[in-house]
C-alpha cells in the first residue's frame, strides 16, 4: 500500500517539489501502489514541461548569423537543410546542393547532356542572330555565374570534377555569351562580397559587375554616381537561409529605391499570387536617363529589378529611358521587341538553367495571359525544350 512518505519522496525526486497536503491526500486516495504513482508523475504534463525546459537550457547556443568570433556557435559546415536543398559552407556561406536543376551535378560535370544539346543551342543562337540582324538592335547574352563557381573554396565537401560544366561547353563552342566569372572572382578575392551569404543572388556590388560586363555591348555606361549612393544595411534570411530552422540570416546592403526610375506597368503581384514567375512583366521609365532608347530584358530572378533588389533591369533603368523586364530565362520574343520599339536587348539566365535548351522564341504576352487565366504558374517546359 502507498504511504505518505512515498508520495512525498516521488514528488521531490521526480517533480522537484514538496507536495501539498491536498496532493498527498489525493494520491493516497487514487494511486494504489508506488509504481502507479511513479508512472503518473512521469507521464504528467508538469514533468514533461520540466524536461522540455531542461532540454532547451542544456542545448548548445546557436548563432544564426555568421561572425568570425561566434563561429563556434554557428551550424557546422556540411549541415544540410531539412529538404536537402541547401548546405552550410565555410565562414557562413550557404549553397544550393539539391533541387530540380541538378546544380551540384552540373558543376562537377557529371550531368550528361543529350547528344543534340550543343547543336540545339547553336541553332537557337543562329535563329535569334538573324532576327536581331533584321531588327538592328544592340544585344548581349549573359549567363549568370553560379555562386558555387565564385566561392568554391567555401563549399564544405570535396568537389571532384568529372568533366566540363554545361556553360563551359557553350563557351568552348564559341557561342557569343558573356560569362563574367573572372570579374566576380577577382572582386571576391579583393574582399568584396559579390553574392549574399544566405541567398543564391548577388549583392549590389555583384550586380553592378554583371551590368558592367554587358554595358559595352548594349552601348551604355553605368553612371559614376552609382558607386557613391548610400546603402541601407539590414538582416535577411534569403532563399537559402530560410530553409533552416531557425532561419540563418545575412546582411544585405542596398539603396532601397529605384532612384530616378519608376515602375509604370507591372503584373508581378498577379503572377506571384498564383505562385508564378514566368510571364512576369515589369516596365520601368526614367525621364532623366542619359540614353533615350528602349531596352528589353528577357531573364529570370537575376534580371528582376525592384526597390529592394537591384537586379539587371534595375541597373538598365538607370541609363535607358524605358526598360521592359520579361521573366523568361534565356527567352526571346522578336514581336515583343518590335512592338515596344526596343533598340537594345539583354537575354540572360542563371548558369543552372544552361543544361536546358531554350525555345528559339516565345510569346511573352501569351505566357502572362495563360498564367492569369488558368490561375496557375507556367511550367519551365513552356520555355525550354
Short mmCIF file of C-alpha atoms in Angstrom, two decimals:
data_model
loop_
_atom_site.label_atom_id
_atom_site.label_comp_id
_atom_site.label_asym_id
_atom_site.label_seq_id
_atom_site.Cartn_x
_atom_site.Cartn_y
_atom_site.Cartn_z
CA UNK A 1 0.00 0.00 0.00
CA UNK A 2 1.17 3.54 -0.83
CA UNK A 3 2.45 5.55 2.14
CA UNK A 4 2.65 9.26 2.88
CA UNK A 5 6.44 9.17 2.86
CA UNK A 6 6.47 7.55 -0.60
CA UNK A 7 4.22 10.29 -2.02
CA UNK A 8 6.50 12.98 -0.63
CA UNK A 9 9.58 11.19 -1.99
CA UNK A 10 8.17 10.82 -5.52
CA UNK A 11 7.17 14.48 -5.70
CA UNK A 12 10.58 15.66 -4.52
CA UNK A 13 12.67 13.30 -6.68
CA UNK A 14 10.56 13.34 -9.88
CA UNK A 15 8.82 16.71 -9.88
CA UNK A 16 11.36 18.61 -7.78
CA UNK A 17 8.92 19.99 -5.23
CA UNK A 18 7.26 19.15 -1.95
CA UNK A 19 3.61 18.12 -2.36
CA UNK A 20 0.86 19.99 -0.62
CA UNK A 21 -1.35 18.23 1.90
CA UNK A 22 -4.06 18.15 -0.76
CA UNK A 23 -1.64 16.48 -3.21
CA UNK A 24 -0.75 13.83 -0.61
CA UNK A 25 -4.38 13.09 0.27
CA UNK A 26 -5.33 12.88 -3.43
CA UNK A 27 -2.53 10.44 -4.30
CA UNK A 28 -3.18 8.24 -1.26
CA UNK A 29 -6.83 8.03 -2.30
CA UNK A 30 -6.26 7.34 -6.02
CA UNK A 31 -2.83 5.74 -6.57
CA UNK A 32 -2.88 2.11 -5.39
CA UNK A 33 0.90 1.48 -5.44
CA UNK A 34 4.27 3.21 -5.60
CA UNK A 35 4.75 2.01 -9.19
CA UNK A 36 1.43 3.54 -10.20
CA UNK A 37 2.35 6.88 -8.60
CA UNK A 38 5.72 6.89 -10.34
CA UNK A 39 4.04 6.27 -13.69
CA UNK A 40 1.55 9.08 -13.08
CA UNK A 41 4.34 11.50 -12.18
CA UNK A 42 6.49 10.59 -15.21
CA UNK A 43 3.52 10.90 -17.57
CA UNK A 44 2.30 14.20 -16.11
CA UNK A 45 2.29 17.49 -18.04
CA UNK A 46 4.29 19.00 -15.20
CA UNK A 47 7.16 16.55 -15.63
CA UNK A 48 7.04 16.92 -19.45
CA UNK A 49 7.28 20.72 -19.19
CA UNK A 50 10.26 20.41 -16.84
CA UNK A 51 12.06 18.07 -19.25
CA UNK A 52 11.50 20.40 -22.21
CA UNK A 53 12.76 23.37 -20.24
CA UNK A 54 15.84 21.34 -19.28
CA UNK A 55 16.48 20.37 -22.89
CA UNK A 56 16.28 23.97 -24.03
CA UNK A 57 18.51 25.10 -21.19
CA UNK A 58 21.13 22.45 -21.86
CA UNK A 59 21.07 22.69 -25.66
CA UNK A 60 24.11 24.41 -27.19
CA UNK A 61 23.54 28.01 -28.21
CA UNK A 62 23.05 28.64 -31.93
CA UNK A 63 24.09 31.88 -33.56
CA UNK A 64 22.13 32.25 -36.81
CA UNK A 65 24.25 34.99 -38.37
CA UNK A 66 27.89 34.43 -39.22
CA UNK A 67 30.62 36.32 -37.40
CA UNK A 68 34.20 35.02 -37.06
CA UNK A 69 34.17 35.48 -33.28
CA UNK A 70 30.95 33.47 -32.97
CA UNK A 71 31.74 30.72 -35.47
CA UNK A 72 31.89 28.08 -32.73
CA UNK A 73 28.17 28.61 -32.11
CA UNK A 74 27.12 28.54 -35.79
CA UNK A 75 25.83 25.50 -37.64
CA UNK A 76 28.90 23.48 -38.66
CA UNK A 77 29.91 23.29 -42.33
CA UNK A 78 28.22 20.40 -44.05
CA UNK A 79 24.89 20.85 -42.26
CA UNK A 80 22.03 20.41 -44.74
CA UNK A 81 18.56 21.87 -44.67
CA UNK A 82 15.65 19.55 -43.87
CA UNK A 83 14.67 19.42 -47.56
CA UNK A 84 18.28 18.64 -48.57
CA UNK A 85 18.37 21.65 -50.92
CA UNK A 86 20.77 23.97 -49.06
CA UNK A 87 24.07 23.27 -47.31
CA UNK A 88 26.18 25.30 -44.87
CA UNK A 89 29.63 26.10 -46.20
CA UNK A 90 32.70 27.55 -44.56
CA UNK A 91 32.51 31.01 -42.96
CA UNK A 92 28.72 31.06 -43.08
CA UNK A 93 28.34 30.76 -46.86
CA UNK A 94 25.23 28.83 -47.91
CA UNK A 95 24.96 26.95 -51.21
CA UNK A 96 22.45 25.04 -53.26
CA UNK A 97 23.20 21.33 -53.06
CA UNK A 98 19.94 19.91 -54.46
CA UNK A 99 16.84 20.93 -56.36
CA UNK A 100 15.30 20.29 -59.76
CA UNK A 101 18.19 21.67 -61.84
CA UNK A 102 20.87 19.27 -60.52
CA UNK A 103 23.00 22.27 -59.65
CA UNK A 104 25.82 20.33 -57.98
CA UNK A 105 25.89 17.63 -60.66
CA UNK A 106 26.20 20.26 -63.36
CA UNK A 107 29.05 21.97 -61.54
CA UNK A 108 31.22 18.85 -61.31
CA UNK A 109 30.37 17.86 -64.87
CA UNK A 110 28.56 14.62 -64.10
CA UNK A 111 25.23 15.62 -65.71
CA UNK A 112 25.16 14.24 -69.23
CA UNK A 113 23.67 16.39 -71.95
CA UNK A 114 21.65 14.87 -74.78
CA UNK A 115 23.75 14.23 -77.91
CA UNK A 116 21.92 17.04 -79.71
CA UNK A 117 22.18 19.52 -76.81
CA UNK A 118 25.03 21.64 -78.20
CA UNK A 119 23.65 21.61 -81.75
CA UNK A 120 20.29 22.78 -80.42
CA UNK A 121 21.90 25.67 -78.51
CA UNK A 122 23.82 26.69 -81.64
CA UNK A 123 20.61 26.54 -83.69
CA UNK A 124 18.82 28.79 -81.20
CA UNK A 125 21.63 31.36 -81.33
CA UNK A 126 21.73 31.26 -85.13
CA UNK A 127 17.98 31.83 -85.49
CA UNK A 128 18.00 34.66 -82.98
CA UNK A 129 21.06 36.27 -84.58
CA UNK A 130 19.21 36.55 -87.88
CA UNK A 131 16.17 38.13 -86.23
CA UNK A 132 18.39 40.51 -84.30
CA UNK A 133 20.17 41.48 -87.50
CA UNK A 134 16.83 42.31 -89.11
CA UNK A 135 15.76 44.33 -86.07
CA UNK A 136 19.09 46.16 -85.90
CA UNK A 137 19.23 46.25 -82.12
CA UNK A 138 22.19 46.20 -79.74
CA UNK A 139 22.21 42.91 -77.87
CA UNK A 140 24.01 40.77 -75.30
CA UNK A 141 23.52 37.23 -74.00
CA UNK A 142 24.54 36.79 -70.37
CA UNK A 143 24.92 33.66 -68.24
CA UNK A 144 24.98 34.47 -64.52
CA UNK A 145 27.86 32.52 -62.92
CA UNK A 146 26.70 30.19 -60.19
CA UNK A 147 27.54 31.18 -56.63
CA UNK A 148 29.46 27.92 -56.27
CA UNK A 149 31.70 28.88 -59.22
CA UNK A 150 32.69 32.10 -57.43
CA UNK A 151 33.07 30.72 -53.90
CA UNK A 152 34.04 27.10 -54.49
CA UNK A 153 36.67 27.25 -51.74
CA UNK A 154 33.88 27.75 -49.18
CA UNK A 155 31.93 24.65 -50.20
CA UNK A 156 32.18 22.19 -47.29
CA UNK A 157 32.66 18.95 -49.24
CA UNK A 158 35.18 17.81 -51.88
CA UNK A 159 34.12 18.58 -55.45
CA UNK A 160 35.71 16.08 -57.79
CA UNK A 161 35.40 17.43 -61.33
CA UNK A 162 34.37 14.78 -63.85
CA UNK A 163 34.05 16.98 -66.91
CA UNK A 164 33.27 20.49 -68.17
CA UNK A 165 30.24 22.34 -66.89
CA UNK A 166 27.47 22.96 -69.45
CA UNK A 167 28.32 26.66 -69.68
CA UNK A 168 31.98 25.80 -70.30
CA UNK A 169 30.90 23.65 -73.23
CA UNK A 170 28.94 26.57 -74.72
CA UNK A 171 31.90 28.90 -74.31
CA UNK A 172 34.30 26.36 -75.82
CA UNK A 173 31.99 26.09 -78.85
CA UNK A 174 32.35 29.83 -79.41
CA UNK A 175 28.80 30.90 -78.65
CA UNK A 176 28.70 34.69 -78.08
CA UNK A 177 27.96 34.56 -74.35
CA UNK A 178 29.05 36.94 -71.62
CA UNK A 179 30.10 34.96 -68.56
CA UNK A 180 31.80 37.33 -66.07
CA UNK A 181 33.16 34.70 -63.72
CA UNK A 182 36.68 36.15 -63.72
CA UNK A 183 35.39 39.60 -62.76
CA UNK A 184 33.31 38.24 -59.88
CA UNK A 185 36.13 36.06 -58.60
CA UNK A 186 38.58 38.96 -58.73
CA UNK A 187 36.25 41.18 -56.71
CA UNK A 188 35.66 38.39 -54.19
CA UNK A 189 39.43 37.89 -53.86
CA UNK A 190 39.77 41.61 -53.09
CA UNK A 191 37.35 41.24 -50.19
CA UNK A 192 34.07 42.28 -51.82
CA UNK A 193 31.02 40.15 -51.14
CA UNK A 194 29.58 39.71 -54.62
CA UNK A 195 26.96 37.17 -53.55
CA UNK A 196 24.74 37.25 -50.48
CA UNK A 197 25.87 34.72 -47.89
CA UNK A 198 22.42 33.25 -47.24
CA UNK A 199 20.92 33.62 -50.72
CA UNK A 200 21.56 32.45 -54.28
CA UNK A 201 21.51 36.05 -55.56
CA UNK A 202 24.13 38.75 -55.80
CA UNK A 203 24.90 41.79 -53.71
CA UNK A 204 24.62 45.31 -55.07
CA UNK A 205 28.33 45.15 -55.89
CA UNK A 206 27.92 41.82 -57.66
CA UNK A 207 25.01 43.05 -59.75
CA UNK A 208 26.98 46.15 -60.70
CA UNK A 209 29.70 43.85 -62.07
CA UNK A 210 27.13 41.88 -64.08
CA UNK A 211 25.85 45.11 -65.61
CA UNK A 212 29.38 46.29 -66.38
CA UNK A 213 30.08 43.04 -68.23
CA UNK A 214 27.34 43.73 -70.83
CA UNK A 215 27.21 47.53 -70.85
CA UNK A 216 29.63 47.95 -73.76
CA UNK A 217 27.66 45.50 -75.92
CA UNK A 218 24.49 47.48 -75.17
CA UNK A 219 26.22 50.78 -75.87
CA UNK A 220 25.90 52.29 -72.40
CA UNK A 221 27.96 53.11 -69.34
CA UNK A 222 26.97 52.94 -65.70
CA UNK A 223 26.58 56.44 -64.20
CA UNK A 224 29.56 57.16 -61.97
CA UNK A 225 27.18 58.32 -59.23
CA UNK A 226 26.02 54.72 -58.67
CA UNK A 227 29.30 53.91 -56.96
CA UNK A 228 28.64 56.53 -54.29
CA UNK A 229 24.95 56.11 -53.48
CA UNK A 230 24.25 55.32 -49.80
CA UNK A 231 23.27 51.76 -48.99
CA UNK A 232 20.96 50.56 -46.24
CA UNK A 233 22.10 47.53 -44.23
CA UNK A 234 19.71 45.03 -42.63
CA UNK A 235 19.48 41.28 -41.97
CA UNK A 236 17.64 38.87 -44.28
CA UNK A 237 17.28 35.11 -44.31
CA UNK A 238 17.48 34.82 -48.10
CA UNK A 239 16.20 31.93 -50.21
CA UNK A 240 18.81 29.56 -48.71
CA UNK A 241 18.81 30.74 -45.11
CA UNK A 242 15.02 30.41 -44.97
CA UNK A 243 15.36 26.64 -45.44
CA UNK A 244 16.85 26.19 -41.96
CA UNK A 245 15.16 26.25 -38.56
CA UNK A 246 15.87 28.69 -37.09
CA UNK A 247 16.47 30.70 -40.23
CA UNK A 248 20.06 31.66 -40.99
CA UNK A 249 20.45 35.33 -41.79
CA UNK A 250 22.98 37.51 -43.53
CA UNK A 251 23.39 41.23 -44.02
CA UNK A 252 22.20 42.86 -47.23
CA UNK A 253 23.30 46.33 -48.28
CA UNK A 254 21.24 48.07 -50.97
CA UNK A 255 19.82 51.53 -51.74
CA UNK A 256 16.18 50.59 -51.15
CA UNK A 257 14.83 52.64 -54.06
CA UNK A 258 14.60 52.88 -57.84
CA UNK A 259 16.45 56.23 -57.71
CA UNK A 260 15.08 58.29 -60.63
CA UNK A 261 13.32 55.40 -62.31
CA UNK A 262 9.71 54.40 -61.69
CA UNK A 263 7.57 51.37 -62.45
CA UNK A 264 4.85 52.30 -64.92
CA UNK A 265 3.46 48.86 -65.84
CA UNK A 266 3.56 45.73 -63.72
CA UNK A 267 1.83 42.38 -63.39
CA UNK A 268 4.18 40.96 -60.77
CA UNK A 269 1.60 40.86 -57.98
CA UNK A 270 -0.91 38.95 -60.11
CA UNK A 271 1.67 36.38 -61.30
CA UNK A 272 3.07 35.98 -57.79
CA UNK A 273 -0.45 35.45 -56.40
CA UNK A 274 -0.65 32.15 -58.30
CA UNK A 275 2.91 31.17 -57.24
CA UNK A 276 4.29 32.00 -60.68
CA UNK A 277 7.37 33.70 -62.11
CA UNK A 278 7.34 33.10 -65.86
CA UNK A 279 5.21 35.72 -67.57
CA UNK A 280 6.04 38.50 -65.13
CA UNK A 281 6.28 41.80 -66.99
CA UNK A 282 7.58 44.99 -65.35
CA UNK A 283 8.20 48.24 -67.22
CA UNK A 284 10.46 50.99 -65.87
CA UNK A 285 10.53 54.61 -67.02
CA UNK A 286 13.30 57.10 -66.31
CA UNK A 287 12.78 60.52 -67.88
CA UNK A 288 16.20 61.64 -66.60
CA UNK A 289 18.07 58.71 -68.17
CA UNK A 290 21.11 59.61 -70.30
CA UNK A 291 20.15 57.09 -73.04
CA UNK A 292 16.79 57.77 -74.68
CA UNK A 293 16.39 54.25 -76.09
CA UNK A 294 14.02 51.49 -75.03
CA UNK A 295 15.58 48.26 -73.73
CA UNK A 296 14.14 44.81 -73.12
CA UNK A 297 15.47 42.21 -70.66
CA UNK A 298 14.41 38.59 -71.12
CA UNK A 299 15.58 36.86 -67.97
CA UNK A 300 14.91 35.43 -64.52
CA UNK A 301 15.23 36.47 -60.88
CA UNK A 302 18.74 37.82 -61.54
CA UNK A 303 17.28 40.22 -64.10
CA UNK A 304 14.31 41.22 -61.96
CA UNK A 305 14.55 44.73 -60.55
CA UNK A 306 12.75 46.21 -57.55
CA UNK A 307 13.35 48.88 -54.91
CA UNK A 308 14.59 46.12 -52.59
CA UNK A 309 16.66 44.14 -55.13
CA UNK A 310 18.89 45.70 -57.76
CA UNK A 311 18.82 43.04 -60.46
CA UNK A 312 19.94 43.79 -64.00
CA UNK A 313 16.77 45.59 -65.06
CA UNK A 314 17.29 47.98 -62.11
CA UNK A 315 20.72 48.93 -63.48
CA UNK A 316 19.43 49.26 -67.04
CA UNK A 317 16.64 51.51 -65.74
CA UNK A 318 19.29 53.96 -64.52
CA UNK A 319 20.61 54.52 -68.04
CA UNK A 320 17.76 53.78 -70.51
CA UNK A 321 14.65 55.89 -70.82
CA UNK A 322 12.45 52.78 -70.74
CA UNK A 323 13.19 49.19 -69.74
CA UNK A 324 10.89 46.19 -70.12
CA UNK A 325 11.66 43.16 -67.96
CA UNK A 326 10.10 39.87 -69.10
CA UNK A 327 10.54 36.86 -66.79
CA UNK A 328 11.52 34.18 -69.31
CA UNK A 329 15.01 32.69 -68.65
CA UNK A 330 17.11 32.86 -71.85
CA UNK A 331 13.91 33.97 -73.58
CA UNK A 332 13.38 35.74 -76.86
CA UNK A 333 10.30 37.32 -78.49
CA UNK A 334 11.09 39.34 -81.62
CA UNK A 335 7.50 40.53 -81.92
CA UNK A 336 7.57 42.00 -78.43
CA UNK A 337 10.86 43.77 -79.16
CA UNK A 338 9.38 45.19 -82.34
CA UNK A 339 6.09 46.20 -80.69
CA UNK A 340 7.72 48.29 -77.95
CA UNK A 341 10.31 49.82 -80.28
CA UNK A 342 13.28 48.45 -78.38
CA UNK A 343 16.79 49.22 -79.61
CA UNK A 344 18.69 47.20 -77.00
CA UNK A 345 18.02 43.65 -75.78
CA UNK A 346 19.60 41.67 -72.96
CA UNK A 347 18.96 37.93 -72.80
CA UNK A 348 20.06 36.38 -69.52
CA UNK A 349 19.66 33.29 -67.39
CA UNK A 350 21.20 31.56 -64.40
CA UNK A 351 24.01 29.09 -65.04
CA UNK A 352 21.94 26.23 -63.62
CA UNK A 353 19.42 26.67 -66.48
CA UNK A 354 22.05 26.13 -69.18
CA UNK A 355 21.51 22.36 -69.11
CA UNK A 356 18.13 23.05 -70.73
CA UNK A 357 17.85 24.40 -74.27
CA UNK A 358 15.51 27.39 -74.53
CA UNK A 359 12.87 27.59 -77.21
CA UNK A 360 14.09 29.74 -80.08
CA UNK A 361 11.14 32.05 -79.47
CA UNK A 362 8.23 32.51 -77.07
CA UNK A 363 5.13 34.69 -76.97
CA UNK A 364 5.84 36.77 -73.87
CA UNK A 365 2.38 38.32 -73.59
CA UNK A 366 0.68 34.97 -74.09
CA UNK A 367 2.65 33.41 -71.22
CA UNK A 368 1.30 36.05 -68.86
CA UNK A 369 -2.25 35.70 -70.18
CA UNK A 370 -2.18 31.93 -69.71
CA UNK A 371 -0.86 32.21 -66.17
CA UNK A 372 -3.59 34.61 -65.15
CA UNK A 373 -6.44 32.89 -66.97
CA UNK A 374 -5.53 29.41 -65.66
CA UNK A 375 -4.56 30.77 -62.21
CA UNK A 376 -1.51 28.51 -62.05
CA UNK A 377 2.16 29.02 -62.89
CA UNK A 378 3.65 28.24 -66.29
CA UNK A 379 5.92 25.17 -66.19
CA UNK A 380 9.51 25.58 -67.38
CA UNK A 381 8.76 23.20 -70.23
CA UNK A 382 6.91 26.04 -71.89
CA UNK A 383 10.16 27.96 -72.38
CA UNK A 384 12.76 25.14 -72.51
CA UNK A 385 12.94 22.08 -74.74
#
